[in-house]
PDB file of N, CA and C in Angstrom:
ATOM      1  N   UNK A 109       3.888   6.302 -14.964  1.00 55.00           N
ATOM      2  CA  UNK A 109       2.863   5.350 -14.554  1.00 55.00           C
ATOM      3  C   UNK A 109       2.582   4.428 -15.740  1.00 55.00           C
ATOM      4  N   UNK A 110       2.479   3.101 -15.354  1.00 78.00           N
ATOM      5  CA  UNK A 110       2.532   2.266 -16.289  1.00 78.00           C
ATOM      6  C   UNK A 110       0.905   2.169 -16.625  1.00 78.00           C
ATOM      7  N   UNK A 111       1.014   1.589 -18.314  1.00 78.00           N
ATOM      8  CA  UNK A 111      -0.616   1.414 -18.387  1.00 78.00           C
ATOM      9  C   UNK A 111      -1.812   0.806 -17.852  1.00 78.00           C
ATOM     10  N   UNK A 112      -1.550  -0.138 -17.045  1.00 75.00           N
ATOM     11  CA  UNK A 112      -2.378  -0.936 -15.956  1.00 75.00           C
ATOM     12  C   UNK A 112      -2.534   0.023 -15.065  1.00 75.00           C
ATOM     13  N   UNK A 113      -1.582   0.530 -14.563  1.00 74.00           N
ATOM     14  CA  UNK A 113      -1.748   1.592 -13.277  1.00 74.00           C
ATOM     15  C   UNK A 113      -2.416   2.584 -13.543  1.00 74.00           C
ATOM     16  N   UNK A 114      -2.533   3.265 -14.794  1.00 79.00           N
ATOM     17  CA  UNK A 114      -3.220   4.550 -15.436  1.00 79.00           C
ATOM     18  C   UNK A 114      -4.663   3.781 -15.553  1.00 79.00           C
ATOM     19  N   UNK A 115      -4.896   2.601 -16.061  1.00 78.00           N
ATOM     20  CA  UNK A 115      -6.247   2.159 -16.346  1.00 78.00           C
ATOM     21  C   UNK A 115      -6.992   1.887 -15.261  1.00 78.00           C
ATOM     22  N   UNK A 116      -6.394   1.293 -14.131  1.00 78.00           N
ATOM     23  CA  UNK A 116      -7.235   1.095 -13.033  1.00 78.00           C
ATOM     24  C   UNK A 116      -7.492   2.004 -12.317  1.00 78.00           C
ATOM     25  N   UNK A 117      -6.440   2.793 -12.441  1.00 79.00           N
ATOM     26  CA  UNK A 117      -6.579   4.097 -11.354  1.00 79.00           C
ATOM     27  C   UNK A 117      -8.186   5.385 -12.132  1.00 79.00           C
ATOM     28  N   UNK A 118      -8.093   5.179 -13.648  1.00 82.00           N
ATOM     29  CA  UNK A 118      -8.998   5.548 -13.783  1.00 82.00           C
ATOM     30  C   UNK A 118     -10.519   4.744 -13.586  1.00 82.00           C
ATOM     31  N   UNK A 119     -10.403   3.256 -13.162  1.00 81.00           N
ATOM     32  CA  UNK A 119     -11.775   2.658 -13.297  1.00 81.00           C
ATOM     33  C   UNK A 119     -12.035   3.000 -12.013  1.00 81.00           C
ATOM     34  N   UNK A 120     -11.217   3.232 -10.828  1.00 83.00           N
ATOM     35  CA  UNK A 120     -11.589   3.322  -9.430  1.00 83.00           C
ATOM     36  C   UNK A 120     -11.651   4.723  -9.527  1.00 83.00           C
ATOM     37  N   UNK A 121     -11.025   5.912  -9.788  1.00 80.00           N
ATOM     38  CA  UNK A 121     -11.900   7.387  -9.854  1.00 80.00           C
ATOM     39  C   UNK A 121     -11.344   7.875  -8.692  1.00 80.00           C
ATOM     40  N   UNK A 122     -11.456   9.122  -8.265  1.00 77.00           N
ATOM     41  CA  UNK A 122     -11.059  10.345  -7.606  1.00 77.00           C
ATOM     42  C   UNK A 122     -11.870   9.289  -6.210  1.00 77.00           C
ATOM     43  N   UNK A 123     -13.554   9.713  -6.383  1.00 83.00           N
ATOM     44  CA  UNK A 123     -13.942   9.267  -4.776  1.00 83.00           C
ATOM     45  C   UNK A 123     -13.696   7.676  -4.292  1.00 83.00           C
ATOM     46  N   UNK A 124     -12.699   7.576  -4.746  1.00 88.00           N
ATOM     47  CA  UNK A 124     -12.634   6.242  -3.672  1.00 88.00           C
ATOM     48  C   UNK A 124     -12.121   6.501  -2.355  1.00 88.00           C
ATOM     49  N   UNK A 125     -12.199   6.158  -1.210  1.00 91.00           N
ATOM     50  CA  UNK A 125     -11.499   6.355   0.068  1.00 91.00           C
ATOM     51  C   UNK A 125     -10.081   6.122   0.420  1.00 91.00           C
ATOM     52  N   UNK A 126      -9.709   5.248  -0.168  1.00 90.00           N
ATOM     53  CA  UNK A 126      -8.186   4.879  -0.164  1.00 90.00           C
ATOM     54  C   UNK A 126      -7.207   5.945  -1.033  1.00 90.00           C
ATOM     55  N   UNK A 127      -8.286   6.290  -2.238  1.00 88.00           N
ATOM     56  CA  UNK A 127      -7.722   7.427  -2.930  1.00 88.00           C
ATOM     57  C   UNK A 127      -7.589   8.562  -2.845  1.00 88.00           C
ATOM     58  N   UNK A 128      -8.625   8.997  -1.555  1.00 91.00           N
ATOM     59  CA  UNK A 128      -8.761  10.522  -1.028  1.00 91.00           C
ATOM     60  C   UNK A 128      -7.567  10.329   0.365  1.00 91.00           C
ATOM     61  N   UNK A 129      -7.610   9.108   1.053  1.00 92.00           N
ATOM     62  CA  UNK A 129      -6.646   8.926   2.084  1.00 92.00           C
ATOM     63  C   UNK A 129      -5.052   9.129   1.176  1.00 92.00           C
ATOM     64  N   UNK A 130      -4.826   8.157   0.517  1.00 89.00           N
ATOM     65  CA  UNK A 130      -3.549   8.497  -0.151  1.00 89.00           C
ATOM     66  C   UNK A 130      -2.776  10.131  -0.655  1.00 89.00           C
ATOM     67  N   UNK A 131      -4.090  10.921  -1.079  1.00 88.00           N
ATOM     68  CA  UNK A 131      -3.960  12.549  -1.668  1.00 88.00           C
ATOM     69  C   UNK A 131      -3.715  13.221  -0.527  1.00 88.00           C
ATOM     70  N   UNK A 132      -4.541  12.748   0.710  1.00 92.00           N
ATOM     71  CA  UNK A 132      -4.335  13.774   1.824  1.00 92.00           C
ATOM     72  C   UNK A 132      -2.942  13.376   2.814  1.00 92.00           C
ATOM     73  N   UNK A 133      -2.216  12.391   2.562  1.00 92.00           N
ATOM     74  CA  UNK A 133      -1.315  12.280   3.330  1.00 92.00           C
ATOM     75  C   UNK A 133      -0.021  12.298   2.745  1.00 92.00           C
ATOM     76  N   UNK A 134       1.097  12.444   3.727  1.00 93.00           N
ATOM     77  CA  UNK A 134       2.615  12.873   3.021  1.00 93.00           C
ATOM     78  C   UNK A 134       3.329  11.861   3.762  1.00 93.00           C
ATOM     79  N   UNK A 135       2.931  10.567   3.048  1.00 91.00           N
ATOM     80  CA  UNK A 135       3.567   9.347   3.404  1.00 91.00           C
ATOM     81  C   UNK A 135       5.031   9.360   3.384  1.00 91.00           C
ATOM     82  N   UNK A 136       5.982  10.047   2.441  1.00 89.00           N
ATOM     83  CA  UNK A 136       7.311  10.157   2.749  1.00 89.00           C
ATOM     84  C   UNK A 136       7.626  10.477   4.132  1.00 89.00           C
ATOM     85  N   UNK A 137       6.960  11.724   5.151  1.00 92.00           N
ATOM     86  CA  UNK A 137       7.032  11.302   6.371  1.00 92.00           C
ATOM     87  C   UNK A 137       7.325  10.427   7.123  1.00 92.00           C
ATOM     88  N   UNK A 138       6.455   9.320   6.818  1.00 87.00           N
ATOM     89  CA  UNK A 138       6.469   8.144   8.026  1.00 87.00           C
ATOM     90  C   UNK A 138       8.151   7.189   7.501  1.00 87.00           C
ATOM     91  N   UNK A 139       8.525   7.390   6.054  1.00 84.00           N
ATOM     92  CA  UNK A 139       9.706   6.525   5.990  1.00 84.00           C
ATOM     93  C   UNK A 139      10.791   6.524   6.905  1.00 84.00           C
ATOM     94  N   UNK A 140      11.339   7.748   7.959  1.00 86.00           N
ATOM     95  CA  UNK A 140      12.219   7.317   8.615  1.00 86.00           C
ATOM     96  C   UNK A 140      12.148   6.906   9.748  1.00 86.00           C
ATOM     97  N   UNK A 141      10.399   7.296  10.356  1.00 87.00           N
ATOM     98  CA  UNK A 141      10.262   6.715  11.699  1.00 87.00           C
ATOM     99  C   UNK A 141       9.855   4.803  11.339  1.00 87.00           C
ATOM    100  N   UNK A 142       9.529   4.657  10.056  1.00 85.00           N
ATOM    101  CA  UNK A 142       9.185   3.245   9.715  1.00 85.00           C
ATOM    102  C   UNK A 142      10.546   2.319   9.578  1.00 85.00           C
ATOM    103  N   UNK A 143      11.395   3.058   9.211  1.00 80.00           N
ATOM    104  CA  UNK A 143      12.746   2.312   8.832  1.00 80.00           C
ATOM    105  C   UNK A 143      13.867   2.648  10.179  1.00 80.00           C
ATOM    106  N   UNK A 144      13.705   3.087  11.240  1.00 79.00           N
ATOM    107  CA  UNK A 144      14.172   2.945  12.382  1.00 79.00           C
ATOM    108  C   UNK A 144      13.343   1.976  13.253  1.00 79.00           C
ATOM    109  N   UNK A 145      12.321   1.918  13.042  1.00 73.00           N
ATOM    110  CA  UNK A 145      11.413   0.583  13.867  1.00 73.00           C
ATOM    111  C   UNK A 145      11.667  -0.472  13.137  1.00 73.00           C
ATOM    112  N   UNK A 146      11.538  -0.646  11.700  1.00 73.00           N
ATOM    113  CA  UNK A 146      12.165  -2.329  11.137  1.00 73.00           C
ATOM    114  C   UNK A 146      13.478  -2.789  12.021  1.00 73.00           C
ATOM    115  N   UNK A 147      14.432  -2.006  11.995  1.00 71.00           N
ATOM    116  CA  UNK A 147      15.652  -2.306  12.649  1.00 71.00           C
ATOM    117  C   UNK A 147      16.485  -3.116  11.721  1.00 71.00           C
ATOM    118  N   UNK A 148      16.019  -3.082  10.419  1.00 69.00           N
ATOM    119  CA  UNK A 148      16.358  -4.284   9.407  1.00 69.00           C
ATOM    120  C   UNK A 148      18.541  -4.085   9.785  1.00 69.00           C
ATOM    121  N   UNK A 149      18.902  -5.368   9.476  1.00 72.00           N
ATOM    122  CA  UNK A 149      20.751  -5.222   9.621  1.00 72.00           C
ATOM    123  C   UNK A 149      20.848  -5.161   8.298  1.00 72.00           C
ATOM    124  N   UNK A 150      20.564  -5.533   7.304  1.00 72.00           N
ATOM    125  CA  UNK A 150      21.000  -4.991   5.780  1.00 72.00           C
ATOM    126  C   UNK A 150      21.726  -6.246   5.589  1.00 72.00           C
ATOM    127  N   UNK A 151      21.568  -7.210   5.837  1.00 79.00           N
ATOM    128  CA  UNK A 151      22.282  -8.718   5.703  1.00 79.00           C
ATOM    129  C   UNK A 151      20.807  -9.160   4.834  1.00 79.00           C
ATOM    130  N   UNK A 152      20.959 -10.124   3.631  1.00 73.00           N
ATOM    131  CA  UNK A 152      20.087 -10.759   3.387  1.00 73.00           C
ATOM    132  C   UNK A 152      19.345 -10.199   2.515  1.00 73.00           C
ATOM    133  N   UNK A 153      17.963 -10.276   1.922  1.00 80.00           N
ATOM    134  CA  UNK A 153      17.420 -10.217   0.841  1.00 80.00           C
ATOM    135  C   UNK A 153      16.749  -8.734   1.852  1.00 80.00           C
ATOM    136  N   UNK A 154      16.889  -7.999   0.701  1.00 75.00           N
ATOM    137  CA  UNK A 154      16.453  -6.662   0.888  1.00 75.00           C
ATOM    138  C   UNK A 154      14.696  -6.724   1.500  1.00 75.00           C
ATOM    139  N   UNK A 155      13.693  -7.506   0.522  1.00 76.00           N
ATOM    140  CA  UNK A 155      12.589  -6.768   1.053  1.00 76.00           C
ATOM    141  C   UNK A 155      11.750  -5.813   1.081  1.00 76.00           C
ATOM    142  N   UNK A 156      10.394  -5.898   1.045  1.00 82.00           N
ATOM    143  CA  UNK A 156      10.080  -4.599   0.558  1.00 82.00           C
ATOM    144  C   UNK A 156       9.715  -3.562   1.071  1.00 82.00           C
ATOM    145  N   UNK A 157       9.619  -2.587   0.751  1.00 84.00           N
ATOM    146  CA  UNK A 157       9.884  -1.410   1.626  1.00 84.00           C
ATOM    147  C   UNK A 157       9.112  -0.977   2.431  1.00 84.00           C
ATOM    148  N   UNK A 158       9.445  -0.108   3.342  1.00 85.00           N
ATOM    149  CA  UNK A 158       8.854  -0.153   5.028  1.00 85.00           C
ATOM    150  C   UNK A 158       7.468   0.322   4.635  1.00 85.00           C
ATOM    151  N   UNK A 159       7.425   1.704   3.969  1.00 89.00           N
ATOM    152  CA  UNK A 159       6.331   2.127   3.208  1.00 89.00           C
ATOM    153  C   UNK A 159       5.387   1.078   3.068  1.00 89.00           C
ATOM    154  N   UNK A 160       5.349   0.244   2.205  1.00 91.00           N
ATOM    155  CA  UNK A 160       4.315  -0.640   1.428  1.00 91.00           C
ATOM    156  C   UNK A 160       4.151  -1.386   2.513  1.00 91.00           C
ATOM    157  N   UNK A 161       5.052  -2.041   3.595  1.00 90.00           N
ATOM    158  CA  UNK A 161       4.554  -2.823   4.356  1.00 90.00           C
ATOM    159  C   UNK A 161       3.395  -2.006   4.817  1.00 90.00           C
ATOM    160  N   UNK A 162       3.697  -0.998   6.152  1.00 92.00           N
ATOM    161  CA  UNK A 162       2.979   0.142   6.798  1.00 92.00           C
ATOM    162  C   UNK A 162       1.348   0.647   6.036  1.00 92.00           C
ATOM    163  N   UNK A 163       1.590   0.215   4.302  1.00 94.00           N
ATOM    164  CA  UNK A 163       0.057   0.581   4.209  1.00 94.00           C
ATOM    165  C   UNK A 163      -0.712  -0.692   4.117  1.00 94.00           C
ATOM    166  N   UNK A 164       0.172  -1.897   4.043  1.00 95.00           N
ATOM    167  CA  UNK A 164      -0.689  -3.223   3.584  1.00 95.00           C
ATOM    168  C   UNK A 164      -0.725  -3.421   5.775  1.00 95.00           C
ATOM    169  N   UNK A 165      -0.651  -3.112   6.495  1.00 94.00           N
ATOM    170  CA  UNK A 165      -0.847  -3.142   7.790  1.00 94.00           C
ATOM    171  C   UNK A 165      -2.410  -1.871   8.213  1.00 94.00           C
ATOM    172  N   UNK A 166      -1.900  -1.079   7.326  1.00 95.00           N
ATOM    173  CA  UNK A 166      -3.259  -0.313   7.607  1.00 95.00           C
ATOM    174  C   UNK A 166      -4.649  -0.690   6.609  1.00 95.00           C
ATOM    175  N   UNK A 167      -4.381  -0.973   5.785  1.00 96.00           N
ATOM    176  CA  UNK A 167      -5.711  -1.648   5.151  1.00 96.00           C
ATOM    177  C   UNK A 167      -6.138  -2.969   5.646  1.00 96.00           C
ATOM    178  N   UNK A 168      -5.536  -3.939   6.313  1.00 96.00           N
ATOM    179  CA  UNK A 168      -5.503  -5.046   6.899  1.00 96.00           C
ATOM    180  C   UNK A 168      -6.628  -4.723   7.978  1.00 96.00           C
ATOM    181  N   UNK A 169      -6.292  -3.608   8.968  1.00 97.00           N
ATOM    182  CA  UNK A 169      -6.862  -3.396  10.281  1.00 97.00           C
ATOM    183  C   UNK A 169      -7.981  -2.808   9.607  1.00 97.00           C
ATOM    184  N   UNK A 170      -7.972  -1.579   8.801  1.00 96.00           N
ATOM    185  CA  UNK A 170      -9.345  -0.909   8.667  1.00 96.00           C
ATOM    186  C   UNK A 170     -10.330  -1.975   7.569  1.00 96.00           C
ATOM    187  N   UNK A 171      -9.728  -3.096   7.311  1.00 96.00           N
ATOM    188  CA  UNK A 171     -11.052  -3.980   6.653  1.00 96.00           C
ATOM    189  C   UNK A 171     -11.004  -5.430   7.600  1.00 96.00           C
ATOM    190  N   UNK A 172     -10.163  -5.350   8.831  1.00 97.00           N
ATOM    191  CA  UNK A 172     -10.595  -6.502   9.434  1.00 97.00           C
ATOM    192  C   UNK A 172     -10.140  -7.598   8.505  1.00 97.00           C
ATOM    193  N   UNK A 173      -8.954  -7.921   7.807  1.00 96.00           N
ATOM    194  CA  UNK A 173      -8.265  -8.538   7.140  1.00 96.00           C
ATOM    195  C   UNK A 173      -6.833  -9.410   8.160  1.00 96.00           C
ATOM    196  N   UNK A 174      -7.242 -10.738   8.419  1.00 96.00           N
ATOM    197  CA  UNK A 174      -6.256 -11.982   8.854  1.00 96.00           C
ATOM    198  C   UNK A 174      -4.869 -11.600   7.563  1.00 96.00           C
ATOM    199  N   UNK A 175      -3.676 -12.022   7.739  1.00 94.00           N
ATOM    200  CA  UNK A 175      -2.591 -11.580   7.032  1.00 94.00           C
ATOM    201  C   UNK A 175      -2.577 -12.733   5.669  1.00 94.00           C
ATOM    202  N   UNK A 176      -3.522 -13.935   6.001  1.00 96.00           N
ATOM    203  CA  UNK A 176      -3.710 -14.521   4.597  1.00 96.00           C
ATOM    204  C   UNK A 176      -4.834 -13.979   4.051  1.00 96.00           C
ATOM    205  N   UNK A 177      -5.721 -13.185   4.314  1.00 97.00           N
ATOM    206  CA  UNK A 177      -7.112 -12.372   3.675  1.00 97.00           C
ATOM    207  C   UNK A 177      -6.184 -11.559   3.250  1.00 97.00           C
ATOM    208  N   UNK A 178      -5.429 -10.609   3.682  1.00 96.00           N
ATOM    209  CA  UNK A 178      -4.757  -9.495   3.164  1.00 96.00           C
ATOM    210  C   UNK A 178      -3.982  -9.637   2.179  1.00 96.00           C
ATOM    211  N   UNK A 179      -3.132 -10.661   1.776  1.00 94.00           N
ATOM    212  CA  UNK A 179      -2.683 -10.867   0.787  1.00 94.00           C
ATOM    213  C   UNK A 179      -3.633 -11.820  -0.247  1.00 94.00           C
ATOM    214  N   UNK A 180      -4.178 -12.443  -0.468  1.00 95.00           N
ATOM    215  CA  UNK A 180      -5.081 -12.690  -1.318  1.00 95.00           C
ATOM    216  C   UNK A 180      -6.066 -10.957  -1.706  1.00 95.00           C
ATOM    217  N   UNK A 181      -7.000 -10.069  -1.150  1.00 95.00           N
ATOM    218  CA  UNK A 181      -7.170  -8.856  -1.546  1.00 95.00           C
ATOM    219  C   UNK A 181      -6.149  -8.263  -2.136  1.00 95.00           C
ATOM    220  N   UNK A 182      -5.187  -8.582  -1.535  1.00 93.00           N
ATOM    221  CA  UNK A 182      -3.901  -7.345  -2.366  1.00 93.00           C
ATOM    222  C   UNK A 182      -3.870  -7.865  -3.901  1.00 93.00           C
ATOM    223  N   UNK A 183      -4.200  -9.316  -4.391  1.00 92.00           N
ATOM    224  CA  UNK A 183      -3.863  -9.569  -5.594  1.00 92.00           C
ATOM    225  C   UNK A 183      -5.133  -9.271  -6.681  1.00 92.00           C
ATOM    226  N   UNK A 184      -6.150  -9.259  -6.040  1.00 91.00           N
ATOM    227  CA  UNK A 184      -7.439  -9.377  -6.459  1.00 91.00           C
ATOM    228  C   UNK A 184      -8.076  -7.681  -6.696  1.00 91.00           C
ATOM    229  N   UNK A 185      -7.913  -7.040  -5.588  1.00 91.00           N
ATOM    230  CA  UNK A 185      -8.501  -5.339  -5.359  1.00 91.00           C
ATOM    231  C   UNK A 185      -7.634  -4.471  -5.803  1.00 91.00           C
ATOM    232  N   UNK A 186      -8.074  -3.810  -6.862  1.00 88.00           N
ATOM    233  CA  UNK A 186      -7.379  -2.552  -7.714  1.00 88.00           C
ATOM    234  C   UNK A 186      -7.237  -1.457  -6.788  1.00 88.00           C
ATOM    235  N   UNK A 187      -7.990  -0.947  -6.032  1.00 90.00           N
ATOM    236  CA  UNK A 187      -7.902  -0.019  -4.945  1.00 90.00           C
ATOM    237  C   UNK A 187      -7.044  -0.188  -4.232  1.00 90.00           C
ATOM    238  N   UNK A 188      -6.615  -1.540  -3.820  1.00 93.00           N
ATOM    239  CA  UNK A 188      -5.469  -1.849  -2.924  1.00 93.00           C
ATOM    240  C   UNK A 188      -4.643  -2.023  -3.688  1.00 93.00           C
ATOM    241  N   UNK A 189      -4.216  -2.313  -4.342  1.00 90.00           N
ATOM    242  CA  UNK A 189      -2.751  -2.469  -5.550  1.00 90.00           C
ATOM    243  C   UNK A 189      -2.000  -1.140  -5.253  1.00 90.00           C
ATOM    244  N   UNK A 190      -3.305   0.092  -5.702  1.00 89.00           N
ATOM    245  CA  UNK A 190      -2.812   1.390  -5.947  1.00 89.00           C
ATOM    246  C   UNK A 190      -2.239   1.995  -4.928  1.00 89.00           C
ATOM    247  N   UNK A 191      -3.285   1.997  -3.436  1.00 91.00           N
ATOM    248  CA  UNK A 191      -3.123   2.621  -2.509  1.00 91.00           C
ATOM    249  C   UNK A 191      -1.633   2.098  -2.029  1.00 91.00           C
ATOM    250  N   UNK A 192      -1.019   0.865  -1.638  1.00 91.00           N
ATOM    251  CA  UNK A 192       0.024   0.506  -1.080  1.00 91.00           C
ATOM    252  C   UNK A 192       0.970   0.687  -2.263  1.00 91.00           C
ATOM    253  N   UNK A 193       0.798   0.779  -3.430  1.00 83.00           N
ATOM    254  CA  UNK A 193       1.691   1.051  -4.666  1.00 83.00           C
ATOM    255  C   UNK A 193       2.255   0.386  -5.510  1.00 83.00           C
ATOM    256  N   UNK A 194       2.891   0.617  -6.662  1.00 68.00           N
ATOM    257  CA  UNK A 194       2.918  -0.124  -7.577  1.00 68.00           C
ATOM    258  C   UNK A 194       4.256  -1.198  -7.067  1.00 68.00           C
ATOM    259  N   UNK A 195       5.055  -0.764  -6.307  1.00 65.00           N
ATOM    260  CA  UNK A 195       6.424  -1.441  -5.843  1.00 65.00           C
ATOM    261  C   UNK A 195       6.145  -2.915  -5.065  1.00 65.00           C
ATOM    262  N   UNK A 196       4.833  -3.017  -5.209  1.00 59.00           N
ATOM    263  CA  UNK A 196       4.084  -4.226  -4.617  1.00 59.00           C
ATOM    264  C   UNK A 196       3.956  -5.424  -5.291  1.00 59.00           C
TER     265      UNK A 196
END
């Protein structure tokens, strides 16, 4: 973990919600039912991964976030950086 990631992750702390959601779930799970629904053909610029999409889709809905709100938060909110991950 890089030092930004170690520093923020400590300014946001154990009780954050995104951080107790992230601990309790076994997101490797969802990668093969996520990467059989992309349907991606493997032509073209790779893209980022089904994962990170799938959580920047669930923080979107549970804050009522339009897909240009959601990416502006993603650059701005440390909680969200972390939760969808550093590959972001």
């Amino acid at each position: 973990m890089d030092l930004f990631l170690r520093e923020a992750t400590d300014r946001i702390g154990a009780e954050d919600a995104l951080a107790k959601i992230d601990a309790l779930m076994d997101w490797r799970s969802f990668s093969p039912i996520l990467k059989r629904g992309l349907g991606r053909s493997g032509f073209g610029p790779r893209g980022y991964d089904a994962l990170v999409l799938f959580k920047c889709l669930l923080i979107g809905q549970w804050h009522g976030l339009s897909d240009p709100k959601l990416e502006r938060a993603l650059k701005v909110r440390l909680d969200f950086m972390i939760f969808c991950g550093p590959d972001l």
